[in-house]
Tab-separated table of C-alpha atoms in Angstrom:
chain	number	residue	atom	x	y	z
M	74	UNK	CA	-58.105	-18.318	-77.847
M	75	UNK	CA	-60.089	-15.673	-76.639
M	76	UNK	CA	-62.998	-13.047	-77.843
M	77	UNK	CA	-63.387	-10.080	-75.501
M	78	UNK	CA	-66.973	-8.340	-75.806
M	79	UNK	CA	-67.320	-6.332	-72.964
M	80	UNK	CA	-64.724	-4.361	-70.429
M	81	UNK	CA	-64.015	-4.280	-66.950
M	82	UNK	CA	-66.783	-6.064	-64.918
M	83	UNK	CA	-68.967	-6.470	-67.751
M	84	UNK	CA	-67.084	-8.294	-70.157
M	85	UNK	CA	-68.556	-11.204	-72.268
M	86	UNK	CA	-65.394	-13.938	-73.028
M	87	UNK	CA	-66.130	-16.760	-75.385
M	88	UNK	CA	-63.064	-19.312	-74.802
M	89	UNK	CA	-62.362	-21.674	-77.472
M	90	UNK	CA	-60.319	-24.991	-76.759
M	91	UNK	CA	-59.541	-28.143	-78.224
M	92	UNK	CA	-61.724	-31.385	-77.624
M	93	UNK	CA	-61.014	-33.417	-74.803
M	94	UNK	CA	-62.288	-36.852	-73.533
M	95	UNK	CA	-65.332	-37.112	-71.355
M	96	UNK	CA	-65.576	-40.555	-70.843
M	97	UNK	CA	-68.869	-41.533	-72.976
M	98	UNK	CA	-69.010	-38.495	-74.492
M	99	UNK	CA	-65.606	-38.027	-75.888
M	100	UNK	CA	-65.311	-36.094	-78.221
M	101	UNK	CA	-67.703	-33.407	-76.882
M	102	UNK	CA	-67.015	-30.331	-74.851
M	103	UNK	CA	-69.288	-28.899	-71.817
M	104	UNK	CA	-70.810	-25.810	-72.562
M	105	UNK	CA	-73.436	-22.512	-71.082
M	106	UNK	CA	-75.440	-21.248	-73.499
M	107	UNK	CA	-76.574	-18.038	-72.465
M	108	UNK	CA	-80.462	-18.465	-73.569
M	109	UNK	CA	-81.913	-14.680	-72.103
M	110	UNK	CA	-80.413	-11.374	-72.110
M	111	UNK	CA	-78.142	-9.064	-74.376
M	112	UNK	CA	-75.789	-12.657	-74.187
M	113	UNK	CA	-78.552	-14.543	-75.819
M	114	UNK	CA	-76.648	-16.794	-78.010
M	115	UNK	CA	-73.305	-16.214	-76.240
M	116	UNK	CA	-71.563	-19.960	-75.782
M	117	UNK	CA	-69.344	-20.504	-72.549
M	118	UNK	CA	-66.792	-23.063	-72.888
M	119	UNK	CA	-66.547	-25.331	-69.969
M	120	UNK	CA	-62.519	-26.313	-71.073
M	121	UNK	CA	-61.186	-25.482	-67.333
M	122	UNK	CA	-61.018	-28.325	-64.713
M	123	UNK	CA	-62.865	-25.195	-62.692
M	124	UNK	CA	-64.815	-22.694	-64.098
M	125	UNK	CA	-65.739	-19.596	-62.143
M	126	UNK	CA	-69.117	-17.612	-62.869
M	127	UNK	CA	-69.775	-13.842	-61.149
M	128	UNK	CA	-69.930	-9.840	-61.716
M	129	UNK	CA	-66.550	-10.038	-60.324
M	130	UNK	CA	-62.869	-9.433	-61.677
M	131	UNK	CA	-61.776	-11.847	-60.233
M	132	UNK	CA	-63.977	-14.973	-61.926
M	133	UNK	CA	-63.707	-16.743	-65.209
M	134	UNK	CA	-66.936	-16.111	-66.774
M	135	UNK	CA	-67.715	-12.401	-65.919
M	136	UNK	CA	-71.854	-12.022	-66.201
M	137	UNK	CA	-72.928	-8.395	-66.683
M	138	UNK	CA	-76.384	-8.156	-64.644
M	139	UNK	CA	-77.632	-6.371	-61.085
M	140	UNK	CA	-78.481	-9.353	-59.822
M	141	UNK	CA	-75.393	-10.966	-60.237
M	142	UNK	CA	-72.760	-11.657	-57.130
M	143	UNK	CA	-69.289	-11.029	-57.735
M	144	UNK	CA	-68.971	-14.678	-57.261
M	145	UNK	CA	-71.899	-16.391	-58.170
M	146	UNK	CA	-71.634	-19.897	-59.319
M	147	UNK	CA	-68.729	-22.636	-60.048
M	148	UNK	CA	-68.612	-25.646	-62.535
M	149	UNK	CA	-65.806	-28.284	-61.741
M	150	UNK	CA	-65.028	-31.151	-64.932
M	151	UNK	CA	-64.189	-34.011	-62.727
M	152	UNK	CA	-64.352	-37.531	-64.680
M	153	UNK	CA	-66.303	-36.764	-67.090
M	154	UNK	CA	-68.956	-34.870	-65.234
M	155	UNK	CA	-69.620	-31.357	-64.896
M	156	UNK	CA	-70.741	-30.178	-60.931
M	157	UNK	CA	-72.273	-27.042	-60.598
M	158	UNK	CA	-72.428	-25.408	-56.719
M	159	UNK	CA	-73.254	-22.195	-55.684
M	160	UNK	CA	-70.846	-19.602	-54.516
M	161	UNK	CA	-72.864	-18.241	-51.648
M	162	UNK	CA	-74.630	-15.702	-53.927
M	163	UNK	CA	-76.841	-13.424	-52.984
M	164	UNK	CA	-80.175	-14.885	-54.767
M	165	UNK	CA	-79.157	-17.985	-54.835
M	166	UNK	CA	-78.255	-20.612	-58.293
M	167	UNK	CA	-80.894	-22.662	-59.421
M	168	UNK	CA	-80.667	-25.671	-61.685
M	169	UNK	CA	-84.616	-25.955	-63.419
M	170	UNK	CA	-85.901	-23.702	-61.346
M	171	UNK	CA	-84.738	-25.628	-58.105
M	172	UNK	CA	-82.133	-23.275	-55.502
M	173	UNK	CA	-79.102	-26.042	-55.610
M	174	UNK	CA	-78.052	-26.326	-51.805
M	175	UNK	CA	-75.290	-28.959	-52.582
M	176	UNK	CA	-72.785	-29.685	-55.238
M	177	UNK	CA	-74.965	-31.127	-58.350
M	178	UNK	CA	-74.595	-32.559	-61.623
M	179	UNK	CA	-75.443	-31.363	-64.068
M	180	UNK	CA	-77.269	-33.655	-67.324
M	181	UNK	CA	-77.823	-32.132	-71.056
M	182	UNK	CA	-80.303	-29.515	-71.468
M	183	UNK	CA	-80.671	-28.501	-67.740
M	184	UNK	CA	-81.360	-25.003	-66.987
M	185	UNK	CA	-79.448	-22.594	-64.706
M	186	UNK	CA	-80.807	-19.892	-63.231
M	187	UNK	CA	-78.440	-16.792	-61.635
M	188	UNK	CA	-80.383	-13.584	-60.801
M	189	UNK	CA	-82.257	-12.399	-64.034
M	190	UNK	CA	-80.548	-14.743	-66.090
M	191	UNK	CA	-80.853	-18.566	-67.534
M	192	UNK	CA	-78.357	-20.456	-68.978
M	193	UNK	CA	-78.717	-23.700	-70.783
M	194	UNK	CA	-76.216	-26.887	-70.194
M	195	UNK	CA	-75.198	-28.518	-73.320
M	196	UNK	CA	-72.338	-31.290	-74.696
M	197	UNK	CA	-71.563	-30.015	-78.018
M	198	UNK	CA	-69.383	-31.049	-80.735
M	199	UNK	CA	-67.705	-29.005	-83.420
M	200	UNK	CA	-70.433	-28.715	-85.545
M	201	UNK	CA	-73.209	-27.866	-82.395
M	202	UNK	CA	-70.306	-25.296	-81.730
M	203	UNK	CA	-70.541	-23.727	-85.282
M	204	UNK	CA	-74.182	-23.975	-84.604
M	205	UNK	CA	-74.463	-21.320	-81.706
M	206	UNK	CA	-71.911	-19.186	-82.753
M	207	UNK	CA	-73.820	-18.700	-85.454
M	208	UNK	CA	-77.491	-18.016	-83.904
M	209	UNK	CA	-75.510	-15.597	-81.616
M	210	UNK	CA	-74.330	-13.638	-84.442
M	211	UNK	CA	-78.034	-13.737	-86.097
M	212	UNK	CA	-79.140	-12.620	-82.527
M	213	UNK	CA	-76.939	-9.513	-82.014
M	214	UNK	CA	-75.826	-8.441	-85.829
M	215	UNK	CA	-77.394	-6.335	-88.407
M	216	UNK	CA	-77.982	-9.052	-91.341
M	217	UNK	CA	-76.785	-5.882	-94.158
M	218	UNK	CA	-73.777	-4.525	-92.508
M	219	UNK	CA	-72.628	-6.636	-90.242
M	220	UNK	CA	-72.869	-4.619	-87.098
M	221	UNK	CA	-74.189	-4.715	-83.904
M	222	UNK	CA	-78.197	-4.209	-84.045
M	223	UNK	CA	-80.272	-1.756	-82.179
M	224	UNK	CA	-81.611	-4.362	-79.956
M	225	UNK	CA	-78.159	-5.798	-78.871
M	226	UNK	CA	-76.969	-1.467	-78.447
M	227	UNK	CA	-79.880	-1.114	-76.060
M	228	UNK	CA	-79.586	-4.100	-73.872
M	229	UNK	CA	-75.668	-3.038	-74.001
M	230	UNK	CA	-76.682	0.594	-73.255
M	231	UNK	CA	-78.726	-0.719	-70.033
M	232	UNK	CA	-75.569	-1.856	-68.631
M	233	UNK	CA	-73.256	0.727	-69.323
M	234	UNK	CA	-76.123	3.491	-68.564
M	235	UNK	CA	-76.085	1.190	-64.544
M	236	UNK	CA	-72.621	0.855	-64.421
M	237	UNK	CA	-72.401	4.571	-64.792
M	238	UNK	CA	-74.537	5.420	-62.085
M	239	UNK	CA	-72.817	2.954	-59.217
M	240	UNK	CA	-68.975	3.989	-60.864
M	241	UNK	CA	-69.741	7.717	-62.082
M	242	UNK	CA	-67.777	7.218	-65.051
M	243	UNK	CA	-68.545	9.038	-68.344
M	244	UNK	CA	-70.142	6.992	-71.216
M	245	UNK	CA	-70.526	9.363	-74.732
M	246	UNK	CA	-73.111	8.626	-77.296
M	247	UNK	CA	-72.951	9.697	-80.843
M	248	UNK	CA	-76.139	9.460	-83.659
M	249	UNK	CA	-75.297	9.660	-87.051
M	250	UNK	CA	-77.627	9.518	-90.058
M	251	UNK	CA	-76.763	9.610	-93.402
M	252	UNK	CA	-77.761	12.759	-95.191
M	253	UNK	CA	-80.331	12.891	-98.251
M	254	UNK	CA	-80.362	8.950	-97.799
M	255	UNK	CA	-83.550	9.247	-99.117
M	256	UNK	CA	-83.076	10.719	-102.919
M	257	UNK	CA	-79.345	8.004	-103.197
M	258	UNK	CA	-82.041	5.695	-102.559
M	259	UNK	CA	-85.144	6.861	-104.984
M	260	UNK	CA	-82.198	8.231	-107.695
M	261	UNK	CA	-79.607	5.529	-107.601
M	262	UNK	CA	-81.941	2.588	-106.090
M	263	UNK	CA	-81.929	0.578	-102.958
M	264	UNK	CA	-78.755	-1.425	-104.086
M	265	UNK	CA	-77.074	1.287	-104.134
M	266	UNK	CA	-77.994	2.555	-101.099
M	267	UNK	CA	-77.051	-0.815	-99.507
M	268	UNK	CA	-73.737	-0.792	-100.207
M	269	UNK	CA	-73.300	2.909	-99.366
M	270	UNK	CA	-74.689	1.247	-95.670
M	271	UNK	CA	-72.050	-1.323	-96.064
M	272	UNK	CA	-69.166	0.635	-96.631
M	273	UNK	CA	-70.283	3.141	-93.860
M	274	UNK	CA	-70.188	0.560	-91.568
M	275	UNK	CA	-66.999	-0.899	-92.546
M	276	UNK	CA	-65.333	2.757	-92.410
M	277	UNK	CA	-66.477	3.617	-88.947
M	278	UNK	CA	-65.539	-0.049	-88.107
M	279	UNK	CA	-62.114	-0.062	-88.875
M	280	UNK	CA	-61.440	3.610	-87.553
M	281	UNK	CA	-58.256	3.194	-85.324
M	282	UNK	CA	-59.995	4.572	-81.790
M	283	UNK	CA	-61.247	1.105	-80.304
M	284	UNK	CA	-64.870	2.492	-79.034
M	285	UNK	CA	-66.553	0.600	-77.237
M	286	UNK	CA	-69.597	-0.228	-79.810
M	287	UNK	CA	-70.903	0.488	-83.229
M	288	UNK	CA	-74.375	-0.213	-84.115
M	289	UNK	CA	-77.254	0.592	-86.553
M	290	UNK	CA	-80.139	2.040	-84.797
M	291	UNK	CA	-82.236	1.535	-88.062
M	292	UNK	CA	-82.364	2.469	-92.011
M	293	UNK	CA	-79.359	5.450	-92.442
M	294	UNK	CA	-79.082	5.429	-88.488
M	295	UNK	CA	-75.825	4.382	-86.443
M	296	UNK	CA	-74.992	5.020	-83.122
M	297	UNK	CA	-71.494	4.455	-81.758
M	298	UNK	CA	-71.092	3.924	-78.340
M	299	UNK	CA	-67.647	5.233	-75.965
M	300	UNK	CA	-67.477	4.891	-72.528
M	301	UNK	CA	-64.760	6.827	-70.041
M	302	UNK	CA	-64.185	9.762	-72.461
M	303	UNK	CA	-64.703	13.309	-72.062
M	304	UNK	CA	-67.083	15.369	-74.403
M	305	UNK	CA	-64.344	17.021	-76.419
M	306	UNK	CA	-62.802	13.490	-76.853
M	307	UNK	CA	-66.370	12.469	-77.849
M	308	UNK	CA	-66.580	15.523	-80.480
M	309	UNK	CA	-63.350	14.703	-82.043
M	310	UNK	CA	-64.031	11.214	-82.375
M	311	UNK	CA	-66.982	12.400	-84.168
M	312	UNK	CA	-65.795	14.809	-86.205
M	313	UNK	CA	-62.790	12.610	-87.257
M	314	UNK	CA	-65.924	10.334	-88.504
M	315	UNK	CA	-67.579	12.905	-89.964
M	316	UNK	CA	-64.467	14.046	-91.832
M	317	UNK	CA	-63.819	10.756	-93.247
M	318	UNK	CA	-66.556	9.880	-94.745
M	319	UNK	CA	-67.186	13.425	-96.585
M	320	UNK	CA	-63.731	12.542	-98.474
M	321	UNK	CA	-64.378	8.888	-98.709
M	322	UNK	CA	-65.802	8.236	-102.913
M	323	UNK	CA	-68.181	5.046	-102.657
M	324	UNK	CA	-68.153	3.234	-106.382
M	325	UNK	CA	-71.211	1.782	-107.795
M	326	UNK	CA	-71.576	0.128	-110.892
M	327	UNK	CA	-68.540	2.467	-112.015
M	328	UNK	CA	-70.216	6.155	-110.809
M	329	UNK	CA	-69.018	7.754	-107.913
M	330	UNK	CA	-71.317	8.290	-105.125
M	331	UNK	CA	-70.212	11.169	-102.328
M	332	UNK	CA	-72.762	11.657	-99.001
M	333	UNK	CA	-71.867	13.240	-95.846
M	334	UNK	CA	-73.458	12.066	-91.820
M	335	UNK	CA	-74.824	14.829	-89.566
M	336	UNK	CA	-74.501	13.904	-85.903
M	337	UNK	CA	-75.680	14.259	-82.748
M	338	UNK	CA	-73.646	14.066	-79.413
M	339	UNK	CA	-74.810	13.541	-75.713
M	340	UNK	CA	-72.682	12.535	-72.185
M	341	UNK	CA	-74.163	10.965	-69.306
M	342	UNK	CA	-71.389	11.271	-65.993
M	343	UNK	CA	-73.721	9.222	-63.726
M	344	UNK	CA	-76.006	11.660	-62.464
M	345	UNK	CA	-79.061	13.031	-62.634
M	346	UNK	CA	-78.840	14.404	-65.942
M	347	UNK	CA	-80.648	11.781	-67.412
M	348	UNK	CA	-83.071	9.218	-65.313
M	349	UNK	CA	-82.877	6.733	-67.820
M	350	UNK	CA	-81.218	5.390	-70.771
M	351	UNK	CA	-84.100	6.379	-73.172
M	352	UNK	CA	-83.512	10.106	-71.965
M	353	UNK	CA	-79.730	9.779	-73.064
M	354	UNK	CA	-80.606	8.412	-76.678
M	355	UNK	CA	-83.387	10.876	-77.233
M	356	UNK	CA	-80.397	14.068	-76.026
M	357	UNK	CA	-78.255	13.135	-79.117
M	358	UNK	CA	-81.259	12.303	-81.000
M	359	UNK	CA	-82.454	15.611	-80.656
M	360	UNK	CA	-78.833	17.420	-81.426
M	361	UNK	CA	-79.095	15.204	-84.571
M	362	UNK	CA	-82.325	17.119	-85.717
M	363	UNK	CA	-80.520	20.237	-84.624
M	364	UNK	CA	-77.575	18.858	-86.876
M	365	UNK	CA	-79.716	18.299	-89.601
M	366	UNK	CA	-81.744	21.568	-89.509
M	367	UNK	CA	-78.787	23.720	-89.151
M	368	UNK	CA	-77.122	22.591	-92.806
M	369	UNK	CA	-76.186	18.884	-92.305
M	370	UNK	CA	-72.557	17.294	-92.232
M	371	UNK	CA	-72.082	18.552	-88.902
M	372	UNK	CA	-71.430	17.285	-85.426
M	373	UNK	CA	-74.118	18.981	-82.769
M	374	UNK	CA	-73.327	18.201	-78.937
């Protein structure tokens, strides 16, 4: 069983399979614990007999930075051992901050270096496994809603703002805040308001388009994230949001509470319309204020 975070050459897979003896340790699986980066918290099962670690397609484990070869690193399960060797990468693989020049063992709690990031080698059993997959979520999730957080979006935004630039394909941004947040709040109180962010979230969540990421930037803010659409796909996709939760009635303690989003909309083609992520937010930021200026419950791009 697989989860799929990322596309194309920067996907994130976590595999999940059942125990299997390790000698000593049976009982326990090998695992990568990505310990730095937007994967902090992000567990790699070591269930193959060879495991395959790059930027590439073509690998197992695909890693989502710069400095990362297309095939960077292997780990072979041979008799209850796990042997990591490098895959003549570019920079090099590192086990605790030593470049590994030969096939080497690895032992519990070792660290692996490849480009920019460190992974940790662990044995884990079920309840270890439970463990991470739970400090990941805590990592990357909004605690109220259950999204993505704005610190997980931007590292994610880093990477799909580079991949943009070597690929020139289109990646779409759109900010939406929730209008007159504010007065739901001081008139209906913050419980209220909570679950009107709950909701939200779970609306735009379970919209049919698969985009490619749904966050909340902070308070009323979301951002939702699509990557090899057009503007007027982007609009839509908006608007179809927009529309939604206008006619959507959120219940509270029996009352009926209505609110409308305004929204902002910006494209980045790989260019030089923007020199930086930061640029890109701060474009639909800015068509959000226009948004919000201009009457509210409106999509500005």
């Amino acid at each position: 069983m697989s989860e799929v975070i990322r596309k194309d050459d920067t996907v994130y897979k976590i595999l999940q399979a059942p125990d299997f003896p390790l000698g000593r340790e049976a009982g326990r699986k090998g695992c990568l614990l990505m310990i730095s980066g937007s994967g902090i918290g992000q567990v790699f099962d070591l269930a193959k007999s060879v495991s395959v670690f790059g930027r590439g397609r073509e690998v197992d484990f695909q890693l989502t930075a710069p400095s990362i070869s297309r095939t960077h690193f292997m780990i072979e399960r041979k008799s209850g051992e796990y042997i990591i060797s490098d895959q003549q990468s570019f920079n090099g693989t590192y086990v605790n901050r030593k470049r590994i020049e030969r096939p080497t063992v690895l032992k519990e709690g070792d660290k692996i270096f490849a480009g920019e990031l460190k992974l940790r080698f662990s044995l884990l059993d079920a309840a270890d496994d439970s463990y991470h997959t739970q400090i990941r979520s805590m990592a990357v999730k909004d605690g109220l809603t259950g999204v993505f957080n704005k610190a997980y979006f931007l590292d994610f935004l880093q990477n799909e703002f580079q991949f943009s630039q070597r690929h020139h394909s289109p990646i779409s941004l759109i900010f939406m805040d929730i209008d007159h947040f504010k007065t739901l709040n001081d008139t209906m109180g913050h419980d209220a308001g909570d679950q009107v962010l709950r909701e939200l979230s779970k609306l735009v969540r379970d919209m049919e388009r698969n985009y490619d990421l749904l966050a909340r930037y902070g308070g009323e803010e979301f951002v939702v994230l699509l990557r090899g659409v057009t503007l007027d796909q982007t609009v839509a996709v908006a608007e179809r949001i927009r529309a939604m939760i206008e006619n959507y009635c959120f219940i509270y303690q029996g009352k009926i509470l209505k609110t409308t989003v305004s929204m902002g909309v910006s494209i980045y083609k790989g260019g030089e319309e923007y020199n930086r992520p930061g640029e890109f937010v701060q474009a639909a930021d800015a068509r959000l204020y226009r948004a919000k200026l201009t009457g509210r419950n409106q999509v500005c791009y």
